[in-house]
C-alpha atoms as a printed R data frame, in Angstrom:
    type eleno elety resid chain resno       x       y      z
1   ATOM     1    CA   UNK     A     1 -22.532   7.022  7.811
2   ATOM     2    CA   UNK     A     2 -19.443   6.905  9.447
3   ATOM     3    CA   UNK     A     3 -19.394   7.017 13.331
4   ATOM     4    CA   UNK     A     4 -19.598  11.113 14.445
5   ATOM     5    CA   UNK     A     5 -15.613  10.912 16.128
6   ATOM     6    CA   UNK     A     6 -14.297   9.694 12.448
7   ATOM     7    CA   UNK     A     7 -16.440  11.789 10.543
8   ATOM     8    CA   UNK     A     8 -15.076  14.645 12.257
9   ATOM     9    CA   UNK     A     9 -11.225  13.246 13.422
10  ATOM    10    CA   UNK     A    10  -9.425  14.618 10.572
11  ATOM    11    CA   UNK     A    11 -10.334  18.407 11.328
12  ATOM    12    CA   UNK     A    12 -10.113  17.914 14.882
13  ATOM    13    CA   UNK     A    13  -6.380  16.511 14.714
14  ATOM    14    CA   UNK     A    14  -5.204  18.818 12.455
15  ATOM    15    CA   UNK     A    15  -5.693  21.072  9.176
16  ATOM    16    CA   UNK     A    16  -5.886  19.101  5.988
17  ATOM    17    CA   UNK     A    17  -2.369  19.144  4.270
18  ATOM    18    CA   UNK     A    18  -2.234  18.930  0.277
19  ATOM    19    CA   UNK     A    19  -0.627  16.093 -1.198
20  ATOM    20    CA   UNK     A    20   1.761  19.155 -2.365
21  ATOM    21    CA   UNK     A    21   3.366  19.779  1.322
22  ATOM    22    CA   UNK     A    22   4.825  15.572  0.936
23  ATOM    23    CA   UNK     A    23   8.197  15.060 -0.772
24  ATOM    24    CA   UNK     A    24  10.021  12.161 -1.983
25  ATOM    25    CA   UNK     A    25   8.069   8.190 -1.545
26  ATOM    26    CA   UNK     A    26   5.108   9.326  0.356
27  ATOM    27    CA   UNK     A    27   4.534  12.562 -1.802
28  ATOM    28    CA   UNK     A    28   4.368   9.760 -5.321
29  ATOM    29    CA   UNK     A    29   2.333   7.581 -3.087
30  ATOM    30    CA   UNK     A    30  -0.243  10.225 -2.342
31  ATOM    31    CA   UNK     A    31  -0.337  11.430 -5.722
32  ATOM    32    CA   UNK     A    32  -0.928   8.156 -7.170
33  ATOM    33    CA   UNK     A    33  -3.724   7.671 -4.472
34  ATOM    34    CA   UNK     A    34  -5.614  11.098 -5.239
35  ATOM    35    CA   UNK     A    35  -4.787  10.521 -8.948
36  ATOM    36    CA   UNK     A    36  -6.543   6.899 -8.999
37  ATOM    37    CA   UNK     A    37  -8.678   6.990 -6.012
38  ATOM    38    CA   UNK     A    38  -9.438   3.278 -4.853
39  ATOM    39    CA   UNK     A    39  -7.992   1.651 -7.535
40  ATOM    40    CA   UNK     A    40  -4.355   3.652 -6.957
41  ATOM    41    CA   UNK     A    41  -4.766   2.364 -3.484
42  ATOM    42    CA   UNK     A    42  -5.708  -1.282 -4.725
43  ATOM    43    CA   UNK     A    43  -2.374  -0.736 -7.169
44  ATOM    44    CA   UNK     A    44  -0.031   0.115 -4.375
45  ATOM    45    CA   UNK     A    45  -0.924  -2.157 -1.964
46  ATOM    46    CA   UNK     A    46  -0.896  -5.187 -4.421
47  ATOM    47    CA   UNK     A    47   3.329  -3.677 -4.978
48  ATOM    48    CA   UNK     A    48   3.468  -3.478 -1.633
49  ATOM    49    CA   UNK     A    49   2.569  -7.583 -1.102
50  ATOM    50    CA   UNK     A    50   4.628  -8.510 -4.144
51  ATOM    51    CA   UNK     A    51   7.583  -6.091 -3.010
52  ATOM    52    CA   UNK     A    52   8.034  -6.485  1.147
53  ATOM    53    CA   UNK     A    53  10.589  -3.783  0.515
54  ATOM    54    CA   UNK     A    54   7.841  -1.412  0.018
55  ATOM    55    CA   UNK     A    55   6.395  -0.566  3.694
56  ATOM    56    CA   UNK     A    56   2.625  -1.188  4.179
57  ATOM    57    CA   UNK     A    57   3.019   0.734  7.551
58  ATOM    58    CA   UNK     A    58   3.505   3.672  4.860
59  ATOM    59    CA   UNK     A    59   1.354   2.677  2.357
60  ATOM    60    CA   UNK     A    60  -1.890   2.119  4.634
61  ATOM    61    CA   UNK     A    61  -1.749   5.272  6.902
62  ATOM    62    CA   UNK     A    62  -0.835   7.353  3.657
63  ATOM    63    CA   UNK     A    63  -4.399   5.920  1.773
64  ATOM    64    CA   UNK     A    64  -6.341   6.776  5.138
65  ATOM    65    CA   UNK     A    65  -4.875  10.344  5.325
66  ATOM    66    CA   UNK     A    66  -5.641  10.818  1.276
67  ATOM    67    CA   UNK     A    67  -9.282   9.581  1.989
68  ATOM    68    CA   UNK     A    68  -9.502  12.127  4.783
69  ATOM    69    CA   UNK     A    69  -8.018  15.051  2.374
70  ATOM    70    CA   UNK     A    70 -11.579  13.808  0.455
71  ATOM    71    CA   UNK     A    71 -10.354  12.198 -2.266
72  ATOM    72    CA   UNK     A    72 -12.397   9.255 -1.743
73  ATOM    73    CA   UNK     A    73 -14.267   7.761  1.319
74  ATOM    74    CA   UNK     A    74 -12.667   5.931  4.159
75  ATOM    75    CA   UNK     A    75 -14.404   2.568  3.469
76  ATOM    76    CA   UNK     A    76 -13.272   2.475 -0.432
77  ATOM    77    CA   UNK     A    77  -9.640   3.235  0.830
78  ATOM    78    CA   UNK     A    78 -10.037  -0.203  2.756
79  ATOM    79    CA   UNK     A    79 -11.851  -2.008  0.131
80  ATOM    80    CA   UNK     A    80  -9.023  -1.251 -2.054
81  ATOM    81    CA   UNK     A    81  -6.368  -2.119  0.252
82  ATOM    82    CA   UNK     A    82  -7.507  -5.341  1.041
83  ATOM    83    CA   UNK     A    83  -8.617  -6.145 -2.689
84  ATOM    84    CA   UNK     A    84  -5.050  -5.184 -3.724
85  ATOM    85    CA   UNK     A    85  -3.548  -7.518 -0.633
86  ATOM    86    CA   UNK     A    86  -5.555 -10.420 -2.028
87  ATOM    87    CA   UNK     A    87  -4.129  -9.598 -5.156
88  ATOM    88    CA   UNK     A    88  -0.656  -9.499 -4.496
89  ATOM    89    CA   UNK     A    89  -1.031 -12.358 -2.090
90  ATOM    90    CA   UNK     A    90  -2.782 -14.508 -4.962
91  ATOM    91    CA   UNK     A    91   0.390 -13.613 -7.235
92  ATOM    92    CA   UNK     A    92   2.718 -14.989 -4.604
93  ATOM    93    CA   UNK     A    93   0.832 -18.423 -4.197
94  ATOM    94    CA   UNK     A    94   0.505 -19.328 -7.873
95  ATOM    95    CA   UNK     A    95   4.183 -18.683 -7.646
96  ATOM    96    CA   UNK     A    96   4.644 -21.250 -4.783
97  ATOM    97    CA   UNK     A    97   2.246 -23.311 -6.608
98  ATOM    98    CA   UNK     A    98   4.140 -23.047 -9.683
99  ATOM    99    CA   UNK     A    99   7.695 -24.029 -7.984
100 ATOM   100    CA   UNK     A   100   5.951 -27.121 -6.310
101 ATOM   101    CA   UNK     A   101   7.341 -29.303 -3.563
102 ATOM   102    CA   UNK     A   102   9.723 -31.429 -5.563
103 ATOM   103    CA   UNK     A   103  11.887 -28.325 -7.084
104 ATOM   104    CA   UNK     A   104  11.789 -27.053 -3.882
105 ATOM   105    CA   UNK     A   105  13.098 -30.267 -2.189
106 ATOM   106    CA   UNK     A   106  16.251 -29.941 -5.176
107 ATOM   107    CA   UNK     A   107  17.156 -26.360 -4.246
108 ATOM   108    CA   UNK     A   108  17.418 -27.071 -0.488
109 ATOM   109    CA   UNK     A   109  19.609 -29.607 -0.943
110 ATOM   110    CA   UNK     A   110  22.021 -27.762 -2.598
111 ATOM   111    CA   UNK     A   111  21.799 -24.701 -0.104
112 ATOM   112    CA   UNK     A   112  24.661 -24.829  2.656
113 ATOM   113    CA   UNK     A   113  23.619 -25.948  5.990
114 ATOM   114    CA   UNK     A   114  20.264 -26.832  4.841
115 ATOM   115    CA   UNK     A   115  18.816 -30.887  4.407
116 ATOM   116    CA   UNK     A   116  15.951 -31.802  2.721
117 ATOM   117    CA   UNK     A   117  14.451 -33.364  5.854
118 ATOM   118    CA   UNK     A   118  14.399 -29.172  6.758
119 ATOM   119    CA   UNK     A   119  12.122 -28.710  3.874
120 ATOM   120    CA   UNK     A   120  10.126 -31.921  4.550
121 ATOM   121    CA   UNK     A   121   9.360 -30.825  7.834
122 ATOM   122    CA   UNK     A   122   8.560 -27.122  6.997
123 ATOM   123    CA   UNK     A   123   6.058 -28.036  4.757
124 ATOM   124    CA   UNK     A   124   4.852 -30.917  7.279
125 ATOM   125    CA   UNK     A   125   4.496 -27.998  9.664
126 ATOM   126    CA   UNK     A   126   2.367 -25.645  7.132
127 ATOM   127    CA   UNK     A   127   0.135 -28.564  6.229
128 ATOM   128    CA   UNK     A   128  -0.380 -28.885  9.871
129 ATOM   129    CA   UNK     A   129  -0.937 -25.312 11.066
130 ATOM   130    CA   UNK     A   130  -1.268 -23.297  7.523
131 ATOM   131    CA   UNK     A   131  -4.687 -22.078  8.326
132 ATOM   132    CA   UNK     A   132  -3.470 -20.321 11.967
133 ATOM   133    CA   UNK     A   133  -0.116 -19.232  9.463
134 ATOM   134    CA   UNK     A   134  -2.122 -17.942  6.834
135 ATOM   135    CA   UNK     A   135  -4.564 -15.760  8.912
136 ATOM   136    CA   UNK     A   136  -2.382 -14.459 11.594
137 ATOM   137    CA   UNK     A   137   0.802 -14.336  8.903
138 ATOM   138    CA   UNK     A   138  -1.194 -11.608  7.368
139 ATOM   139    CA   UNK     A   139  -0.983  -9.254 10.802
140 ATOM   140    CA   UNK     A   140   2.993  -9.728 10.676
141 ATOM   141    CA   UNK     A   141   5.180  -7.719  9.033
142 ATOM   142    CA   UNK     A   142   7.521  -9.176  6.177
143 ATOM   143    CA   UNK     A   143   6.074 -12.643  7.030
144 ATOM   144    CA   UNK     A   144   2.595 -11.412  5.636
145 ATOM   145    CA   UNK     A   145   3.639 -11.412  2.330
146 ATOM   146    CA   UNK     A   146   5.944 -14.572  1.992
147 ATOM   147    CA   UNK     A   147   3.106 -16.716  3.579
148 ATOM   148    CA   UNK     A   148   1.557 -16.912  0.561
149 ATOM   149    CA   UNK     A   149   4.489 -18.795 -1.031
150 ATOM   150    CA   UNK     A   150   4.054 -22.031  1.635
151 ATOM   151    CA   UNK     A   151   0.602 -22.407  0.537
152 ATOM   152    CA   UNK     A   152   0.734 -22.598 -2.334
153 ATOM   153    CA   UNK     A   153   3.939 -24.802 -2.575
154 ATOM   154    CA   UNK     A   154   1.225 -27.021  0.043
155 ATOM   155    CA   UNK     A   155  -1.490 -26.809 -2.552
156 ATOM   156    CA   UNK     A   156  -3.742 -25.193 -0.338
157 ATOM   157    CA   UNK     A   157  -7.506 -24.952 -0.997
158 ATOM   158    CA   UNK     A   158  -7.580 -21.304 -3.350
159 ATOM   159    CA   UNK     A   159 -10.802 -20.806 -2.075
160 ATOM   160    CA   UNK     A   160  -9.775 -21.187  1.777
161 ATOM   161    CA   UNK     A   161  -6.589 -19.330  1.214
162 ATOM   162    CA   UNK     A   162  -8.691 -16.722 -0.123
163 ATOM   163    CA   UNK     A   163 -10.874 -16.691  2.586
164 ATOM   164    CA   UNK     A   164  -7.710 -16.641  5.254
165 ATOM   165    CA   UNK     A   165  -5.997 -13.884  3.344
166 ATOM   166    CA   UNK     A   166  -9.301 -11.524  2.660
167 ATOM   167    CA   UNK     A   167 -10.030 -11.815  6.562
168 ATOM   168    CA   UNK     A   168  -6.479 -11.391  7.714
169 ATOM   169    CA   UNK     A   169  -5.910  -8.186  5.491
170 ATOM   170    CA   UNK     A   170  -9.104  -6.643  6.174
171 ATOM   171    CA   UNK     A   171  -8.312  -6.902  9.764
172 ATOM   172    CA   UNK     A   172  -4.625  -5.100  9.190
173 ATOM   173    CA   UNK     A   173  -5.799  -3.039  6.264
174 ATOM   174    CA   UNK     A   174  -8.599  -1.480  8.644
175 ATOM   175    CA   UNK     A   175  -6.506  -0.870 11.521
176 ATOM   176    CA   UNK     A   176  -3.652   0.932  9.441
177 ATOM   177    CA   UNK     A   177  -5.973   2.915  6.980
178 ATOM   178    CA   UNK     A   178  -8.328   4.128  9.647
179 ATOM   179    CA   UNK     A   179  -5.421   5.007 12.053
180 ATOM   180    CA   UNK     A   180  -3.976   7.392  9.061
181 ATOM   181    CA   UNK     A   181  -7.409   8.897  8.057
182 ATOM   182    CA   UNK     A   182  -7.725   9.698 12.663
183 ATOM   183    CA   UNK     A   183  -4.621  11.036 12.527
184 ATOM   184    CA   UNK     A   184  -4.846  12.805  8.988
185 ATOM   185    CA   UNK     A   185  -0.949  15.033  8.606
186 ATOM   186    CA   UNK     A   186   0.150  13.056 11.657
187 ATOM   187    CA   UNK     A   187   0.158   9.862 10.188
188 ATOM   188    CA   UNK     A   188   3.552   9.481 10.436
189 ATOM   189    CA   UNK     A   189   2.831   8.040 13.926
190 ATOM   190    CA   UNK     A   190   1.409   4.999 12.686
191 ATOM   191    CA   UNK     A   191   4.487   4.321 10.765
192 ATOM   192    CA   UNK     A   192   6.886   4.865 13.609
193 ATOM   193    CA   UNK     A   193   4.882   2.314 16.210
194 ATOM   194    CA   UNK     A   194   4.491  -0.303 13.627
195 ATOM   195    CA   UNK     A   195   7.550   0.295 12.131
196 ATOM   196    CA   UNK     A   196   9.545  -0.708 16.347
197 ATOM   197    CA   UNK     A   197   6.903  -4.195 15.278
198 ATOM   198    CA   UNK     A   198   8.933  -4.807 12.349
199 ATOM   199    CA   UNK     A   199  12.278  -4.138 13.756
200 ATOM   200    CA   UNK     A   200  11.528  -6.605 16.505
201 ATOM   201    CA   UNK     A   201  10.277  -9.050 13.617
202 ATOM   202    CA   UNK     A   202  13.539  -8.386 12.039
203 ATOM   203    CA   UNK     A   203  15.707  -9.002 15.150
204 ATOM   204    CA   UNK     A   204  13.827 -12.477 15.712
205 ATOM   205    CA   UNK     A   205  14.296 -13.441 12.202
206 ATOM   206    CA   UNK     A   206  17.606 -12.640 12.598
207 ATOM   207    CA   UNK     A   207  18.384 -14.445 15.823
208 ATOM   208    CA   UNK     A   208  16.963 -17.438 14.590
209 ATOM   209    CA   UNK     A   209  18.984 -17.395 11.161
210 ATOM   210    CA   UNK     A   210  22.087 -16.861 13.466
211 ATOM   211    CA   UNK     A   211  20.866 -19.717 15.912
212 ATOM   212    CA   UNK     A   212  20.153 -22.277 12.847
213 ATOM   213    CA   UNK     A   213  23.488 -21.800 11.696
214 ATOM   214    CA   UNK     A   214  25.686 -21.920 14.601
215 ATOM   215    CA   UNK     A   215  23.102 -25.188 15.792
216 ATOM   216    CA   UNK     A   216  23.743 -26.693 11.938
217 ATOM   217    CA   UNK     A   217  27.848 -25.597 11.664
218 ATOM   218    CA   UNK     A   218  27.879 -27.351 15.025
219 ATOM   219    CA   UNK     A   219  25.788 -30.473 14.415
220 ATOM   220    CA   UNK     A   220  28.029 -30.841 11.205
221 ATOM   221    CA   UNK     A   221  31.569 -30.952 12.705
222 ATOM   222    CA   UNK     A   222  30.137 -33.424 15.334
223 ATOM   223    CA   UNK     A   223  29.568 -35.862 12.667
224 ATOM   224    CA   UNK     A   224  32.436 -35.223 11.165
225 ATOM   225    CA   UNK     A   225  34.854 -35.720 14.224
226 ATOM   226    CA   UNK     A   226  32.715 -39.070 15.053
227 ATOM   227    CA   UNK     A   227  33.280 -39.914 11.544
228 ATOM   228    CA   UNK     A   228  37.338 -39.617 12.365
């Protein structure tokens, strides 16, 4: 049984809105989830994990919105989203596992401004802090998908990886799906605030990349000057 405030939430926020009133990408997502139910949620979330440009801040609240319209239960939507997350993360884990450290080092050596030592340091960091990396990474946009690849490269124990991924995904999915369920037709409020968080993460990543490139160029110039 749902708590009273959750059971009544969709009706109290606004009148139910049918999928026909949605258009574009959101309309397609809701139509798919209404047609396939929990399986549809799992498939959409798995795709979102494999292809980060598909925004989880849209998919998950829409799963909650679809549940609020009676197409599935709230807990079914959360379960489907979590299963989809684990399936998508597992596929990326195996990609990293097959790719392997040696091939990663070989490719990294061919990338301008990147040293093999950079790859080794990154893998060493993950080997030491990978538990928190996978668990917390599931709560951070962009990283929540990509964190599975170094887990595979580092050969993290599969059972341990799946447990961490399930826990982190369950927290993230529950928050966004329940928010979409409670807000009903106002589900896009979730997208707005999570989108701000994602933009902050993107800006932080861009700043870090720029800092790395600038510092590495300066280092290479200094070495070249010393050799001359």
